[in-house]
């Protein structure tokens, strides 16, 4: 293997490592966003349940 091939492989490895780091950061960001959305959904469901409880049970005769 000549020096040019070795340098090319090292460059590719550096690019792959940079991409791996970038994907890791993106993954962390997406996990944080997902956690936030799950909490928001839980709050929404609790609020919806609270409103529905105030309305009472559904009328069995209504369509």
Tab-separated table of N, CA and C in Angstrom:
chain	number	residue	atom	x	y	z
A	1	UNK	N	0.861	-1.168	0.000
A	1	UNK	CA	0.000	0.000	0.000
A	1	UNK	C	0.910	1.234	0.000
A	2	UNK	N	0.640	2.096	-0.934
A	2	UNK	CA	1.495	3.284	-0.991
A	2	UNK	C	0.982	4.378	-0.068
A	3	UNK	N	1.766	5.436	0.031
A	3	UNK	CA	1.462	6.524	0.950
A	3	UNK	C	0.154	7.219	0.598
A	4	UNK	N	-0.141	7.381	-0.699
A	4	UNK	CA	-1.386	8.036	-1.121
A	4	UNK	C	-2.606	7.239	-0.669
A	5	UNK	N	-2.544	5.919	-0.821
A	5	UNK	CA	-3.666	5.073	-0.390
A	5	UNK	C	-3.868	5.157	1.119
A	6	UNK	N	-2.758	5.159	1.851
A	6	UNK	CA	-2.840	5.240	3.304
A	6	UNK	C	-3.445	6.574	3.734
A	7	UNK	N	-3.023	7.649	3.126
A	7	UNK	CA	-3.566	8.967	3.446
A	7	UNK	C	-5.054	9.042	3.093
A	8	UNK	N	-5.419	8.437	1.973
A	8	UNK	CA	-6.823	8.419	1.573
A	8	UNK	C	-7.665	7.653	2.598
A	9	UNK	N	-7.163	6.505	3.044
A	9	UNK	CA	-7.882	5.725	4.049
A	9	UNK	C	-7.985	6.479	5.367
A	10	UNK	N	-6.932	7.154	5.773
A	10	UNK	CA	-6.978	7.942	7.007
A	10	UNK	C	-7.998	9.065	6.891
A	11	UNK	N	-8.065	9.694	5.724
A	11	UNK	CA	-9.038	10.756	5.493
A	11	UNK	C	-10.463	10.206	5.589
A	12	UNK	N	-10.684	9.057	4.981
A	12	UNK	CA	-12.011	8.433	5.040
A	12	UNK	C	-12.375	8.066	6.478
A	13	UNK	N	-11.420	7.549	7.230
A	13	UNK	CA	-11.674	7.203	8.633
A	13	UNK	C	-12.042	8.452	9.419
A	14	UNK	N	-11.310	9.544	9.204
A	14	UNK	CA	-11.621	10.797	9.886
A	14	UNK	C	-13.028	11.278	9.538
A	15	UNK	N	-13.416	11.142	8.270
A	15	UNK	CA	-14.761	11.546	7.844
A	15	UNK	C	-15.824	10.680	8.524
A	16	UNK	N	-15.556	9.389	8.594
A	16	UNK	CA	-16.516	8.486	9.236
A	16	UNK	C	-16.636	8.773	10.731
A	17	UNK	N	-15.531	9.070	11.383
A	17	UNK	CA	-15.579	9.401	12.804
A	17	UNK	C	-16.343	10.695	13.044
A	18	UNK	N	-16.143	11.674	12.179
A	18	UNK	CA	-16.884	12.935	12.297
A	18	UNK	C	-18.367	12.692	12.092
A	19	UNK	N	-18.703	11.841	11.126
A	19	UNK	CA	-20.110	11.523	10.860
A	19	UNK	C	-20.732	10.780	12.045
A	20	UNK	N	-19.971	9.873	12.631
A	20	UNK	CA	-20.445	9.142	13.810
A	20	UNK	C	-20.738	10.101	14.949
A	21	UNK	N	-19.850	11.049	15.189
A	21	UNK	CA	-20.062	12.036	16.246
A	21	UNK	C	-21.300	12.881	15.951
A	22	UNK	N	-21.453	13.291	14.699
A	22	UNK	CA	-22.606	14.094	14.303
A	22	UNK	C	-23.909	13.318	14.510
A	23	UNK	N	-23.920	12.059	14.133
A	23	UNK	CA	-25.115	11.232	14.313
A	23	UNK	C	-25.416	11.013	15.789
A	24	UNK	N	-24.373	10.870	16.604
A	24	UNK	CA	-24.575	10.721	18.045
A	24	UNK	C	-25.230	11.957	18.639
A	25	UNK	N	-24.771	13.135	18.216
A	25	UNK	CA	-25.357	14.383	18.700
A	25	UNK	C	-26.806	14.512	18.232
A	26	UNK	N	-27.058	14.144	16.977
A	26	UNK	CA	-28.423	14.206	16.453
A	26	UNK	C	-29.330	13.246	17.218
A	27	UNK	N	-28.822	12.079	17.540
A	27	UNK	CA	-29.586	11.086	18.288
A	27	UNK	C	-29.947	11.625	19.674
A	28	UNK	N	-28.992	12.249	20.353
A	28	UNK	CA	-29.270	12.827	21.674
A	28	UNK	C	-30.335	13.913	21.575
A	29	UNK	N	-30.224	14.749	20.563
A	29	UNK	CA	-31.204	15.816	20.364
A	29	UNK	C	-32.595	15.242	20.133
A	30	UNK	N	-32.680	14.218	19.293
A	30	UNK	CA	-33.977	13.600	19.003
A	30	UNK	C	-34.559	12.921	20.242
A	31	UNK	N	-33.707	12.300	21.045
A	31	UNK	CA	-34.202	11.674	22.284
A	31	UNK	C	-34.754	12.725	23.240
A	32	UNK	N	-34.057	13.863	23.344
A	32	UNK	CA	-34.544	14.937	24.211
A	32	UNK	C	-35.872	15.483	23.699
A	33	UNK	N	-35.971	15.658	22.381
A	33	UNK	CA	-37.217	16.151	21.791
A	33	UNK	C	-38.342	15.144	22.008
A	34	UNK	N	-38.047	13.884	21.843
A	34	UNK	CA	-39.046	12.835	22.051
A	34	UNK	C	-39.530	12.838	23.497
A	35	UNK	N	-38.607	12.974	24.437
A	35	UNK	CA	-38.990	13.012	25.849
A	35	UNK	C	-39.899	14.212	26.123
A	36	UNK	N	-39.566	15.337	25.551
A	36	UNK	CA	-40.383	16.534	25.726
A	36	UNK	C	-41.781	16.334	25.141
A	37	UNK	N	-41.856	15.738	23.965
A	37	UNK	CA	-43.155	15.497	23.334
A	37	UNK	C	-43.991	14.499	24.138
A	38	UNK	N	-43.348	13.492	24.697
A	38	UNK	CA	-44.075	12.532	25.532
A	38	UNK	C	-44.658	13.213	26.768
A	39	UNK	N	-43.877	14.082	27.400
A	39	UNK	CA	-44.381	14.815	28.565
A	39	UNK	C	-45.535	15.727	28.170
A	40	UNK	N	-45.411	16.374	27.018
A	40	UNK	CA	-46.480	17.247	26.538
A	40	UNK	C	-47.751	16.439	26.274
A	41	UNK	N	-47.601	15.263	25.683
A	41	UNK	CA	-48.764	14.404	25.424
A	41	UNK	C	-49.416	13.966	26.732
A	42	UNK	N	-48.601	13.626	27.727
A	42	UNK	CA	-49.147	13.233	29.027
A	42	UNK	C	-49.941	14.378	29.653
A	43	UNK	N	-49.399	15.601	29.582
A	43	UNK	CA	-50.113	16.761	30.129
A	43	UNK	C	-51.436	16.969	29.381
A	44	UNK	N	-51.394	16.839	28.067
A	44	UNK	CA	-52.599	17.002	27.256
A	44	UNK	C	-53.647	15.960	27.635
A	45	UNK	N	-53.231	14.725	27.781
A	45	UNK	CA	-54.175	13.649	28.137
A	45	UNK	C	-54.780	13.871	29.514
A	46	UNK	N	-53.954	14.322	30.470
A	46	UNK	CA	-54.495	14.609	31.802
A	46	UNK	C	-55.525	15.736	31.736
A	47	UNK	N	-55.233	16.762	30.972
A	47	UNK	CA	-56.168	17.886	30.832
A	47	UNK	C	-57.450	17.423	30.143
A	48	UNK	N	-57.316	16.618	29.105
A	48	UNK	CA	-58.488	16.096	28.410
A	48	UNK	C	-59.329	15.223	29.345
A	49	UNK	N	-58.671	14.369	30.116
A	49	UNK	CA	-59.392	13.535	31.088
A	49	UNK	C	-60.127	14.389	32.111
A	50	UNK	N	-59.481	15.469	32.563
A	50	UNK	CA	-60.101	16.365	33.538
A	50	UNK	C	-61.355	17.009	32.944
A	51	UNK	N	-61.266	17.455	31.694
A	51	UNK	CA	-62.414	18.089	31.029
A	51	UNK	C	-63.540	17.077	30.826
A	52	UNK	N	-63.188	15.883	30.377
A	52	UNK	CA	-64.206	14.855	30.148
A	52	UNK	C	-64.879	14.441	31.456
A	53	UNK	N	-64.119	14.410	32.535
A	53	UNK	CA	-64.706	14.052	33.837
A	53	UNK	C	-65.725	15.102	34.273
A	54	UNK	N	-65.435	16.369	33.963
A	54	UNK	CA	-66.388	17.433	34.303
A	54	UNK	C	-67.662	17.302	33.499
A	55	UNK	N	-67.557	16.830	32.270
A	55	UNK	CA	-68.735	16.690	31.401
A	55	UNK	C	-69.605	15.516	31.822
A	56	UNK	N	-69.015	14.566	32.482
A	56	UNK	CA	-69.775	13.404	32.933
A	56	UNK	C	-69.795	12.314	31.876
A	57	UNK	N	-70.456	11.212	32.196
A	57	UNK	CA	-70.484	10.083	31.267
A	57	UNK	C	-71.286	10.442	30.009
A	58	UNK	N	-70.968	9.782	28.889
A	58	UNK	CA	-71.709	10.063	27.653
A	58	UNK	C	-73.155	9.578	27.751
A	59	UNK	N	-74.014	10.255	27.035
A	59	UNK	CA	-75.437	9.885	26.988
A	59	UNK	C	-75.578	8.656	26.100
A	60	UNK	N	-76.088	7.531	26.634
A	60	UNK	CA	-76.179	6.310	25.828
A	60	UNK	C	-77.178	6.432	24.676
A	61	UNK	N	-78.087	7.392	24.751
A	61	UNK	CA	-79.088	7.539	23.679
A	61	UNK	C	-78.622	8.455	22.555
A	62	UNK	N	-77.492	9.104	22.728
A	62	UNK	CA	-77.045	10.026	21.674
A	62	UNK	C	-76.293	9.233	20.594
A	63	UNK	N	-76.421	9.695	19.335
A	63	UNK	CA	-75.770	8.957	18.225
A	63	UNK	C	-74.264	9.083	18.234
